[in-house]
CSV table of N, CA and C and ligand atoms in Angstrom, one decimal:
chain,number,residue,atom,x,y,z
V,1,MET,N,-0.3,-9.9,50.7
V,1,MET,CA,1.1,-9.4,50.4
V,1,MET,C,1.6,-7.9,50.1
V,2,ASP,N,0.7,-7.1,50.0
V,2,ASP,CA,0.7,-5.9,49.6
V,2,ASP,C,0.5,-4.9,50.9
V,3,GLY,N,0.3,-5.2,52.1
V,3,GLY,CA,-0.1,-4.5,53.2
V,3,GLY,C,1.5,-3.8,53.6
V,4,LYS,N,1.0,-2.4,53.9
V,4,LYS,CA,2.4,-1.8,54.1
V,4,LYS,C,3.0,-2.0,55.2
V,5,ASN,N,2.5,-2.4,56.4
V,5,ASN,CA,2.8,-2.5,57.7
V,5,ASN,C,3.5,-3.9,57.9
V,6,THR,N,3.2,-4.9,57.1
V,6,THR,CA,3.9,-6.3,57.3
V,6,THR,C,5.4,-6.5,57.3
V,7,LEU,N,5.8,-7.3,58.1
V,7,LEU,CA,7.1,-7.6,58.4
V,7,LEU,C,7.7,-7.8,56.8
V,8,LEU,N,7.1,-8.5,56.1
V,8,LEU,CA,7.5,-9.0,54.7
V,8,LEU,C,8.0,-7.6,53.9
V,9,ASN,N,7.2,-6.7,54.3
V,9,ASN,CA,7.4,-5.5,53.3
V,9,ASN,C,8.2,-4.3,53.9
V,10,ALA,N,8.6,-4.9,55.1
V,10,ALA,CA,9.5,-3.8,55.8
V,10,ALA,C,11.0,-4.0,55.8
V,11,ILE,N,11.5,-5.4,55.5
V,11,ILE,CA,12.9,-5.8,55.3
V,11,ILE,C,13.2,-6.4,53.7
V,12,ARG,N,14.3,-5.9,53.6
V,12,ARG,CA,14.9,-6.2,52.1
V,12,ARG,C,16.3,-6.9,52.4
V,13,VAL,N,16.6,-8.0,51.5
V,13,VAL,CA,17.8,-8.2,51.3
V,13,VAL,C,18.5,-7.9,50.2
V,14,GLY,N,19.6,-7.6,50.1
V,14,GLY,CA,20.5,-7.2,48.8
V,14,GLY,C,21.8,-8.1,48.9
V,15,MET,N,22.3,-8.3,47.5
V,15,MET,CA,23.6,-9.2,47.5
V,15,MET,C,24.4,-8.6,46.6
V,16,GLY,N,25.6,-8.3,46.8
V,16,GLY,CA,26.7,-7.9,46.1
V,16,GLY,C,27.7,-8.7,45.9
V,17,TYR,N,28.3,-8.7,44.6
V,17,TYR,CA,29.7,-9.2,44.3
V,17,TYR,C,30.3,-8.4,43.4
V,18,ASP,N,31.8,-8.9,43.7
V,18,ASP,CA,32.7,-8.2,42.8
V,18,ASP,C,34.1,-8.9,42.6
V,19,SER,N,34.9,-8.6,41.7
V,19,SER,CA,36.2,-9.4,41.5
V,19,SER,C,37.2,-8.5,40.7
V,20,HIS,N,38.4,-8.2,41.3
V,20,HIS,CA,39.1,-7.6,40.6
V,20,HIS,C,40.8,-8.4,40.4
V,21,ARG,N,41.0,-8.0,39.4
V,21,ARG,CA,42.7,-8.6,39.0
V,21,ARG,C,43.7,-7.8,40.0
V,22,ILE,N,44.7,-8.8,40.4
V,22,ILE,CA,45.6,-8.2,41.3
V,22,ILE,C,46.6,-8.0,40.4
V,23,GLU,N,47.6,-7.0,40.5
V,23,GLU,CA,49.0,-7.0,39.6
V,23,GLU,C,50.0,-6.6,40.7
V,24,THR,N,51.3,-6.7,40.3
V,24,THR,CA,52.4,-6.3,41.1
V,24,THR,C,52.3,-4.6,40.7
V,25,GLY,N,53.1,-3.8,42.0
V,25,GLY,CA,53.2,-2.6,41.9
V,25,GLY,C,52.0,-1.7,42.7
V,26,GLY,N,52.3,-0.7,43.4
V,26,GLY,CA,51.3,0.0,43.9
V,26,GLY,C,51.0,-0.5,45.0
V,27,SER,N,49.7,0.1,45.8
V,27,SER,CA,49.3,-0.5,46.9
V,27,SER,C,47.6,-0.6,46.6
V,28,MET,N,47.2,-1.6,47.5
V,28,MET,CA,45.8,-2.0,47.6
V,28,MET,C,45.2,-1.3,48.2
V,29,ILE,N,43.6,-0.8,47.8
V,29,ILE,CA,42.9,-0.3,48.5
V,29,ILE,C,41.6,-1.2,48.8
V,30,LEU,N,41.4,-1.6,50.0
V,30,LEU,CA,40.3,-2.5,50.2
V,30,LEU,C,39.7,-1.9,51.5
V,31,GLY,N,38.0,-2.0,51.6
V,31,GLY,CA,37.4,-1.5,52.4
V,31,GLY,C,38.0,0.0,52.8
V,32,GLY,N,38.4,0.8,51.7
V,32,GLY,CA,38.9,2.3,52.1
V,32,GLY,C,40.1,2.4,52.7
V,33,VAL,N,40.8,1.3,53.1
V,33,VAL,CA,42.0,1.4,53.6
V,33,VAL,C,43.1,1.0,52.7
V,34,VAL,N,44.4,1.9,53.0
V,34,VAL,CA,45.2,1.3,51.6
V,34,VAL,C,46.1,0.6,52.5
V,35,ILE,N,46.6,-0.6,51.8
V,35,ILE,CA,47.3,-1.8,52.4
V,35,ILE,C,48.6,-1.6,51.4
V,36,GLU,N,49.9,-1.4,51.9
V,36,GLU,CA,51.2,-1.2,51.3
V,36,GLU,C,51.7,-2.8,51.1
V,37,GLN,N,51.4,-3.4,50.1
V,37,GLN,CA,51.8,-4.8,49.6
V,37,GLN,C,52.5,-5.0,48.4
V,38,GLY,N,53.1,-3.9,47.7
V,38,GLY,CA,53.7,-3.7,46.6
V,38,GLY,C,52.7,-4.4,45.5
V,39,ARG,N,51.4,-4.6,45.6
V,39,ARG,CA,50.7,-5.1,44.6
V,39,ARG,C,49.2,-4.1,44.6
V,40,HIS,N,48.5,-4.3,43.6
V,40,HIS,CA,47.4,-3.3,43.5
V,40,HIS,C,45.9,-4.2,42.7
V,41,PHE,N,44.9,-3.5,43.2
V,41,PHE,CA,43.8,-3.9,42.2
V,41,PHE,C,43.6,-3.4,41.2
V,42,VAL,N,43.5,-4.1,40.1
V,42,VAL,CA,43.2,-3.4,38.7
V,42,VAL,C,41.7,-3.0,38.2
V,43,GLY,N,41.4,-1.7,38.0
V,43,GLY,CA,40.1,-1.4,37.6
V,43,GLY,C,40.3,0.2,37.3
V,44,HIS,N,38.9,0.7,36.9
V,44,HIS,CA,38.7,1.8,36.1
V,44,HIS,C,38.9,3.3,37.4
V,45,SER,N,37.9,2.6,38.7
V,45,SER,CA,38.1,3.4,39.8
V,45,SER,C,39.3,3.2,40.5
V,46,ASP,N,39.3,3.4,42.1
V,46,ASP,CA,40.4,2.9,42.7
V,46,ASP,C,40.4,1.4,43.2
V,47,ALA,N,39.4,0.7,42.4
V,47,ALA,CA,39.2,-0.7,42.2
V,47,ALA,C,39.0,-1.4,43.7
V,48,ASP,N,38.2,-0.6,44.7
V,48,ASP,CA,38.2,-1.2,46.1
V,48,ASP,C,37.1,-2.3,45.9
V,49,VAL,N,37.6,-3.6,45.6
V,49,VAL,CA,36.9,-4.8,45.2
V,49,VAL,C,35.7,-4.7,46.6
V,50,LEU,N,36.1,-4.8,47.7
V,50,LEU,CA,35.1,-4.7,48.7
V,50,LEU,C,34.2,-3.7,49.1
V,51,LEU,N,34.6,-2.6,48.7
V,51,LEU,CA,33.6,-1.5,48.7
V,51,LEU,C,32.7,-1.4,47.5
V,52,HIS,N,33.0,-2.1,46.3
V,52,HIS,CA,32.1,-2.1,45.3
V,52,HIS,C,31.0,-3.1,45.6
V,53,ALA,N,31.5,-4.2,46.6
V,53,ALA,CA,30.3,-5.4,46.5
V,53,ALA,C,29.4,-4.9,47.6
V,54,ILE,N,29.9,-4.0,48.6
V,54,ILE,CA,28.9,-3.4,49.6
V,54,ILE,C,28.0,-2.6,49.0
V,55,THR,N,28.6,-1.8,48.1
V,55,THR,CA,27.7,-0.6,47.2
V,55,THR,C,26.5,-1.2,46.7
V,56,ASP,N,26.6,-2.6,45.8
V,56,ASP,CA,25.9,-3.2,45.0
V,56,ASP,C,25.0,-3.7,46.1
V,57,ALA,N,25.1,-4.4,47.0
V,57,ALA,CA,24.3,-5.1,48.4
V,57,ALA,C,23.5,-4.0,48.6
V,58,VAL,N,23.9,-2.8,49.1
V,58,VAL,CA,22.9,-1.8,49.6
V,58,VAL,C,22.0,-1.4,48.7
V,59,LEU,N,22.5,-1.1,47.6
V,59,LEU,CA,21.5,-0.6,46.4
V,59,LEU,C,20.6,-1.5,45.9
V,60,SER,N,20.9,-2.8,45.8
V,60,SER,CA,20.0,-3.8,45.4
V,60,SER,C,19.0,-4.0,46.4
V,61,GLY,N,19.1,-4.0,47.5
V,61,GLY,CA,18.3,-4.2,48.6
V,61,GLY,C,17.2,-3.1,48.5
V,62,ALA,N,17.7,-1.8,48.2
V,62,ALA,CA,16.7,-0.6,48.2
V,62,ALA,C,16.0,-0.6,46.7
V,63,GLY,N,16.3,-1.6,46.0
V,63,GLY,CA,15.7,-1.9,44.7
V,63,GLY,C,16.4,-0.5,43.6
V,64,LEU,N,17.5,-0.1,44.0
V,64,LEU,CA,17.8,0.8,43.2
V,64,LEU,C,18.9,0.6,42.3
V,65,PRO,N,19.3,1.4,41.2
V,65,PRO,CA,20.2,0.8,40.1
V,65,PRO,C,21.5,0.3,40.7
V,66,ASP,N,22.3,-0.3,40.0
V,66,ASP,CA,23.3,-1.0,40.7
V,66,ASP,C,24.6,0.1,40.2
V,67,ILE,N,25.8,-0.4,40.9
V,67,ILE,CA,26.9,0.7,40.8
V,67,ILE,C,27.3,1.0,39.4
V,68,GLY,N,27.2,0.0,38.6
V,68,GLY,CA,27.6,0.0,37.1
V,68,GLY,C,26.8,1.2,36.5
V,69,GLN,N,25.7,1.1,37.0
V,69,GLN,CA,24.7,2.1,36.2
V,69,GLN,C,24.7,3.4,36.9
V,70,ILE,N,25.0,3.7,38.3
V,70,ILE,CA,25.0,5.0,38.7
V,70,ILE,C,26.5,5.6,38.3
V,71,PHE,N,27.2,4.8,38.5
V,71,PHE,CA,28.8,5.2,38.1
V,71,PHE,C,29.5,4.4,37.0
V,72,PRO,N,29.0,4.7,35.9
V,72,PRO,CA,29.5,4.0,34.7
V,72,PRO,C,31.0,4.3,34.5
V,73,ASN,N,31.7,3.1,33.8
V,73,ASN,CA,33.2,3.2,34.0
V,73,ASN,C,33.6,3.6,32.9
V,74,ASP,N,32.7,4.5,31.8
V,74,ASP,CA,33.3,4.8,30.4
V,74,ASP,C,33.0,6.3,30.8
V,75,ARG,N,32.9,6.8,32.2
V,75,ARG,CA,32.7,8.3,32.1
V,75,ARG,C,33.9,8.7,32.8
V,76,PRO,N,34.6,9.7,32.2
V,76,PRO,CA,36.3,10.2,32.7
V,76,PRO,C,35.8,10.5,34.3
V,77,GLU,N,34.8,10.7,34.7
V,77,GLU,CA,34.7,11.7,36.4
V,77,GLU,C,35.0,10.1,37.2
V,78,ASN,N,34.8,9.0,36.7
V,78,ASN,CA,34.9,7.9,37.5
V,78,ASN,C,36.2,7.4,37.7
V,79,ARG,N,36.9,7.9,36.4
V,79,ARG,CA,38.3,7.3,36.5
V,79,ARG,C,39.0,7.6,38.0
V,80,GLY,N,39.8,6.2,38.4
V,80,GLY,CA,40.4,6.7,39.5
V,80,GLY,C,39.7,7.0,40.9
V,81,ARG,N,38.4,7.1,40.8
V,81,ARG,CA,37.5,7.7,41.8
V,81,ARG,C,37.5,7.0,43.2
V,82,ASP,N,37.2,7.8,44.2
V,82,ASP,CA,37.4,7.0,45.5
V,82,ASP,C,36.0,6.3,45.8
V,83,SER,N,36.3,5.0,46.0
V,83,SER,CA,35.1,4.0,46.1
V,83,SER,C,34.4,4.5,47.3
V,84,ALA,N,35.1,5.0,48.6
V,84,ALA,CA,34.4,5.5,49.6
V,84,ALA,C,33.5,6.4,49.3
V,85,GLU,N,33.8,7.3,48.4
V,85,GLU,CA,32.6,8.4,48.1
V,85,GLU,C,31.4,7.8,47.2
V,86,MET,N,31.9,6.7,46.9
V,86,MET,CA,30.7,6.2,45.9
V,86,MET,C,29.9,5.7,46.8
V,87,LEU,N,30.6,4.7,47.7
V,87,LEU,CA,29.8,4.0,48.7
V,87,LEU,C,28.6,5.1,49.6
V,88,ARG,N,29.2,6.2,50.0
V,88,ARG,CA,28.7,7.2,50.7
V,88,ARG,C,27.6,7.8,50.0
V,89,LEU,N,27.7,8.0,48.6
V,89,LEU,CA,26.6,8.6,47.8
V,89,LEU,C,25.3,7.5,47.7
V,90,ALA,N,25.8,6.2,47.5
V,90,ALA,CA,24.8,5.2,47.4
V,90,ALA,C,24.0,4.7,48.6
V,91,MET,N,24.9,4.9,49.8
V,91,MET,CA,24.1,5.0,50.9
V,91,MET,C,23.2,6.0,51.3
V,92,ALA,N,23.5,7.2,50.8
V,92,ALA,CA,22.6,8.6,50.8
V,92,ALA,C,21.3,8.6,50.0
V,93,ASN,N,21.3,7.5,48.8
V,93,ASN,CA,20.5,7.1,47.7
V,93,ASN,C,19.4,6.3,48.6
V,94,VAL,N,20.0,5.2,49.2
V,94,VAL,CA,19.2,4.2,50.0
V,94,VAL,C,18.4,4.9,50.9
V,95,ARG,N,19.1,5.5,51.9
V,95,ARG,CA,18.3,6.1,52.8
V,95,ARG,C,17.1,7.2,52.4
V,96,GLN,N,17.4,8.1,51.4
V,96,GLN,CA,16.7,8.7,50.5
V,96,GLN,C,15.3,7.9,50.1
V,97,ALA,N,15.4,6.9,49.7
V,97,ALA,CA,14.4,5.8,49.2
V,97,ALA,C,13.6,5.2,50.1
V,98,GLY,N,14.2,5.6,51.4
V,98,GLY,CA,13.3,4.9,52.6
V,98,GLY,C,13.6,3.7,53.2
V,99,TRP,N,15.1,3.5,53.0
V,99,TRP,CA,15.6,2.4,53.8
V,99,TRP,C,16.9,2.3,54.7
V,100,ASP,N,17.1,1.6,55.5
V,100,ASP,CA,18.5,1.9,56.4
V,100,ASP,C,18.8,0.5,56.4
V,101,LEU,N,20.2,0.2,57.2
V,101,LEU,CA,20.9,-0.9,57.2
V,101,LEU,C,20.5,-1.7,58.5
V,102,VAL,N,20.0,-2.9,58.5
V,102,VAL,CA,19.8,-3.7,59.5
V,102,VAL,C,21.4,-4.4,60.1
V,103,ASN,N,21.8,-5.1,59.0
V,103,ASN,CA,23.3,-5.5,59.1
V,103,ASN,C,23.7,-5.6,57.5
V,104,LEU,N,25.4,-6.0,57.8
V,104,LEU,CA,26.1,-6.1,56.3
V,104,LEU,C,27.1,-7.3,56.9
V,105,ASP,N,27.0,-8.4,56.0
V,105,ASP,CA,28.1,-9.3,56.3
V,105,ASP,C,28.8,-9.4,54.6
V,106,CYS,N,30.0,-9.6,55.0
V,106,CYS,CA,31.0,-9.8,53.7
V,106,CYS,C,32.0,-10.7,53.9
V,107,VAL,N,32.4,-11.5,52.7
V,107,VAL,CA,33.3,-12.8,52.6
V,107,VAL,C,34.2,-12.0,51.5
V,108,VAL,N,35.6,-12.0,52.0
V,108,VAL,CA,36.5,-11.3,51.1
V,108,VAL,C,37.4,-12.8,50.6
V,109,LEU,N,37.7,-13.1,49.5
V,109,LEU,CA,38.5,-14.1,49.3
V,109,LEU,C,39.8,-13.3,48.7
V,110,LEU,N,40.7,-13.8,49.3
V,110,LEU,CA,42.1,-13.1,49.0
V,110,LEU,C,43.2,-13.7,49.5
V,111,GLU,N,44.2,-14.1,48.6
V,111,GLU,CA,45.4,-14.9,49.1
V,111,GLU,C,46.3,-14.1,50.2
V,112,SER,N,46.4,-12.9,49.9
V,112,SER,CA,47.3,-11.9,50.9
V,112,SER,C,47.1,-10.8,51.0
V,113,PRO,N,47.2,-9.8,51.6
V,113,PRO,CA,47.3,-10.3,53.1
V,113,PRO,C,46.4,-10.8,53.7
V,114,LYS,N,46.5,-11.8,54.8
V,114,LYS,CA,45.7,-12.2,55.5
V,114,LYS,C,44.4,-11.2,56.3
V,115,LEU,N,43.4,-11.3,56.4
V,115,LEU,CA,42.4,-10.2,56.8
V,115,LEU,C,42.6,-10.1,58.5
V,116,SER,N,42.9,-11.0,59.1
V,116,SER,CA,42.6,-11.0,60.6
V,116,SER,C,43.4,-9.9,61.2
V,117,PRO,N,44.7,-9.6,60.7
V,117,PRO,CA,45.3,-8.5,61.4
V,117,PRO,C,44.7,-7.2,61.2
V,118,ILE,N,44.0,-7.0,60.1
V,118,ILE,CA,43.6,-5.7,59.9
V,118,ILE,C,42.0,-5.6,59.6
V,119,LYS,N,41.4,-6.4,60.0
V,119,LYS,CA,40.1,-6.6,60.2
V,119,LYS,C,39.4,-5.5,61.0
V,120,SER,N,39.8,-5.3,62.1
V,120,SER,CA,39.1,-4.4,62.8
V,120,SER,C,39.1,-3.0,62.3
V,121,GLU,N,40.3,-2.8,61.6
V,121,GLU,CA,40.3,-1.5,61.0
V,121,GLU,C,39.7,-1.2,59.7
V,122,LEU,N,39.4,-2.3,59.1
V,122,LEU,CA,38.3,-2.4,57.9
V,122,LEU,C,37.2,-2.2,58.4
V,123,VAL,N,36.6,-2.9,59.4
V,123,VAL,CA,35.3,-2.7,60.0
V,123,VAL,C,35.1,-1.3,60.2
V,124,ARG,N,36.1,-0.7,60.9
V,124,ARG,CA,35.8,0.5,61.5
V,124,ARG,C,35.8,1.5,60.6
V,125,ARG,N,36.5,1.7,59.5
V,125,ARG,CA,36.5,2.2,58.2
V,125,ARG,C,35.2,2.2,57.6
V,126,ILE,N,34.5,1.0,57.2
V,126,ILE,CA,33.3,0.7,56.5
V,126,ILE,C,32.2,1.0,57.2
V,127,SER,N,32.2,1.0,58.6
V,127,SER,CA,31.2,1.6,59.5
V,127,SER,C,31.3,3.1,59.3
V,128,ASP,N,32.2,3.7,59.4
V,128,ASP,CA,32.3,5.2,59.3
V,128,ASP,C,31.4,5.7,58.0
V,129,ILE,N,31.9,4.8,56.8
V,129,ILE,CA,31.5,5.5,55.5
V,129,ILE,C,30.1,5.3,55.2
V,130,LEU,N,29.4,4.2,56.0
V,130,LEU,CA,28.0,3.9,56.2
V,130,LEU,C,27.3,4.4,57.2
V,131,GLU,N,28.3,5.4,58.2
V,131,GLU,CA,27.4,5.9,59.4
V,131,GLU,C,26.5,4.9,60.2
V,132,VAL,N,27.1,3.9,60.5
V,132,VAL,CA,26.6,2.6,61.2
V,132,VAL,C,27.6,2.4,62.1
V,133,GLY,N,26.9,1.8,63.4
V,133,GLY,CA,27.9,1.2,64.3
V,133,GLY,C,28.8,0.1,63.8
V,134,PRO,N,29.7,-0.2,64.3
V,134,PRO,CA,30.4,-1.3,63.8
V,134,PRO,C,30.1,-2.6,64.0
V,135,THR,N,29.2,-2.8,65.0
V,135,THR,CA,28.6,-4.3,65.2
V,135,THR,C,27.5,-4.5,63.9
V,136,LEU,N,27.1,-3.6,63.1
V,136,LEU,CA,26.4,-3.9,61.9
V,136,LEU,C,27.2,-4.5,60.9
V,137,VAL,N,28.4,-4.5,60.8
V,137,VAL,CA,29.5,-4.9,59.9
V,137,VAL,C,30.2,-6.0,60.2
V,138,GLY,N,29.8,-7.3,59.6
V,138,GLY,CA,30.3,-8.4,59.6
V,138,GLY,C,31.6,-8.7,58.2
V,139,LEU,N,32.7,-9.2,58.8
V,139,LEU,CA,33.7,-9.3,57.7
V,139,LEU,C,34.6,-10.7,57.8
V,140,LYS,N,34.8,-11.4,56.9
V,140,LYS,CA,35.3,-12.6,57.1
V,140,LYS,C,36.1,-12.7,56.0
V,141,GLY,N,37.5,-13.2,56.1
V,141,GLY,CA,38.5,-13.2,55.4
V,141,GLY,C,39.0,-15.2,54.9
V,142,LYS,N,38.8,-15.3,53.5
V,142,LYS,CA,39.0,-16.5,53.2
V,142,LYS,C,40.3,-16.6,52.2
V,143,THR,N,41.3,-17.4,52.3
V,143,THR,CA,42.2,-17.8,51.0
V,143,THR,C,41.6,-18.8,50.0
V,144,GLY,N,42.4,-18.8,49.0
V,144,GLY,CA,41.8,-20.0,47.8
V,144,GLY,C,42.7,-21.3,48.2
V,145,GLU,N,43.4,-21.5,49.4
V,145,GLU,CA,44.1,-22.5,49.7
V,145,GLU,C,45.2,-22.7,48.4
V,146,GLY,N,45.7,-21.8,48.1
V,146,GLY,CA,46.7,-21.8,46.9
V,146,GLY,C,46.2,-22.5,45.6
V,147,VAL,N,44.9,-22.5,45.4
V,147,VAL,CA,44.1,-23.1,43.9
V,147,VAL,C,43.5,-21.9,43.5
V,148,GLY,N,43.5,-22.1,42.1
V,148,GLY,CA,42.9,-21.3,41.2
V,148,GLY,C,43.2,-19.9,41.4
V,149,GLU,N,42.5,-18.8,40.6
V,149,GLU,CA,43.1,-17.5,40.7
V,149,GLU,C,43.0,-17.0,41.7
V,150,VAL,N,42.4,-17.1,42.6
V,150,VAL,CA,42.4,-16.4,43.8
V,150,VAL,C,43.7,-17.1,44.7
V,151,GLY,N,44.0,-18.3,44.7
V,151,GLY,CA,45.1,-19.2,45.2
V,151,GLY,C,46.2,-18.8,44.8
V,152,ARG,N,46.4,-18.3,43.7
V,152,ARG,CA,47.6,-17.8,43.0
V,152,ARG,C,47.8,-16.4,43.3
V,153,GLY,N,47.0,-15.9,43.8
V,153,GLY,CA,47.0,-14.4,44.3
V,153,GLY,C,46.8,-13.4,42.8
V,154,GLU,N,46.2,-14.0,41.8
V,154,GLU,CA,45.8,-13.1,40.8
V,154,GLU,C,44.6,-12.4,40.7
V,155,LEU,N,43.5,-12.7,42.2
V,155,LEU,CA,42.2,-12.2,41.8
V,155,LEU,C,41.8,-12.1,43.5
V,156,ALA,N,41.1,-11.2,43.5
V,156,ALA,CA,40.3,-10.9,44.8
V,156,ALA,C,38.8,-10.8,44.6
V,157,VAL,N,38.1,-11.6,45.2
V,157,VAL,CA,36.5,-11.9,45.0
V,157,VAL,C,35.9,-11.4,46.3
V,158,VAL,N,34.8,-10.7,46.4
V,158,VAL,CA,34.1,-10.4,47.4
V,158,VAL,C,32.6,-10.8,47.2
V,159,HIS,N,31.9,-11.5,48.2
V,159,HIS,CA,30.5,-11.5,48.1
V,159,HIS,C,30.0,-10.7,49.6
V,160,ALA,N,28.9,-10.0,49.5
V,160,ALA,CA,28.3,-9.1,50.4
V,160,ALA,C,26.8,-9.1,50.4
V,161,VAL,N,26.5,-9.2,51.4
V,161,VAL,CA,24.8,-9.1,51.8
V,161,VAL,C,24.5,-8.0,52.6
V,162,ALA,N,23.6,-7.5,52.5
V,162,ALA,CA,22.9,-6.5,53.2
V,162,ALA,C,21.5,-7.0,53.6
V,163,LEU,N,21.1,-6.5,54.8
V,163,LEU,CA,19.9,-6.5,55.0
V,163,LEU,C,19.4,-5.1,55.3
V,164,LEU,N,18.1,-4.6,54.9
V,164,LEU,CA,17.5,-3.3,55.1
V,164,LEU,C,16.2,-3.3,55.6
V,165,HIS,N,16.1,-2.5,56.5
V,165,HIS,CA,14.8,-2.2,57.0
V,165,HIS,C,14.1,-0.7,56.5
V,166,ARG,N,12.8,-0.8,56.1
V,166,ARG,CA,12.0,0.3,55.9
V,166,ARG,C,12.0,1.4,57.0
V,167,THR,N,12.4,2.6,56.5
V,167,THR,CA,12.3,3.8,57.7
V,167,THR,C,11.2,4.4,57.8
N,201,ZN,ZN1,34.9,-3.2,41.3
């Protein structure tokens, strides 16, 4: 099991999860894209729920500390911080640790806006941040069907999974 060249040692999967409350006012920042909705995600940084889940997925796959350990939310420099910059730094750490992305898949649970009209813009932005081709980034939007915190538009939830290969 410890052989360095076996397929089992050459790929790793990492899972990321995040959720942020939604409140009225301001604009949403999702996947590094500003969405003028008159509502915003609540959080210490820019609260980009999608980029946070992706950041944890790639870090976890590479066996690195998670986003909360690398960018603690009690540090003043992380207040209002650009999550795209955090993901860029995290991905640089992943590559430095000897890993790179095979593919990424994300599920966004958000009542509104619907993801389909902005999906290609989000995929393009995320692939730019990760410096990979857009075909490596999967993205699906789901609503809460009007039920629960997601359905009432109070909460956004993202699940992300990243497959990495050893470089
Ligand atoms: Zn977050």
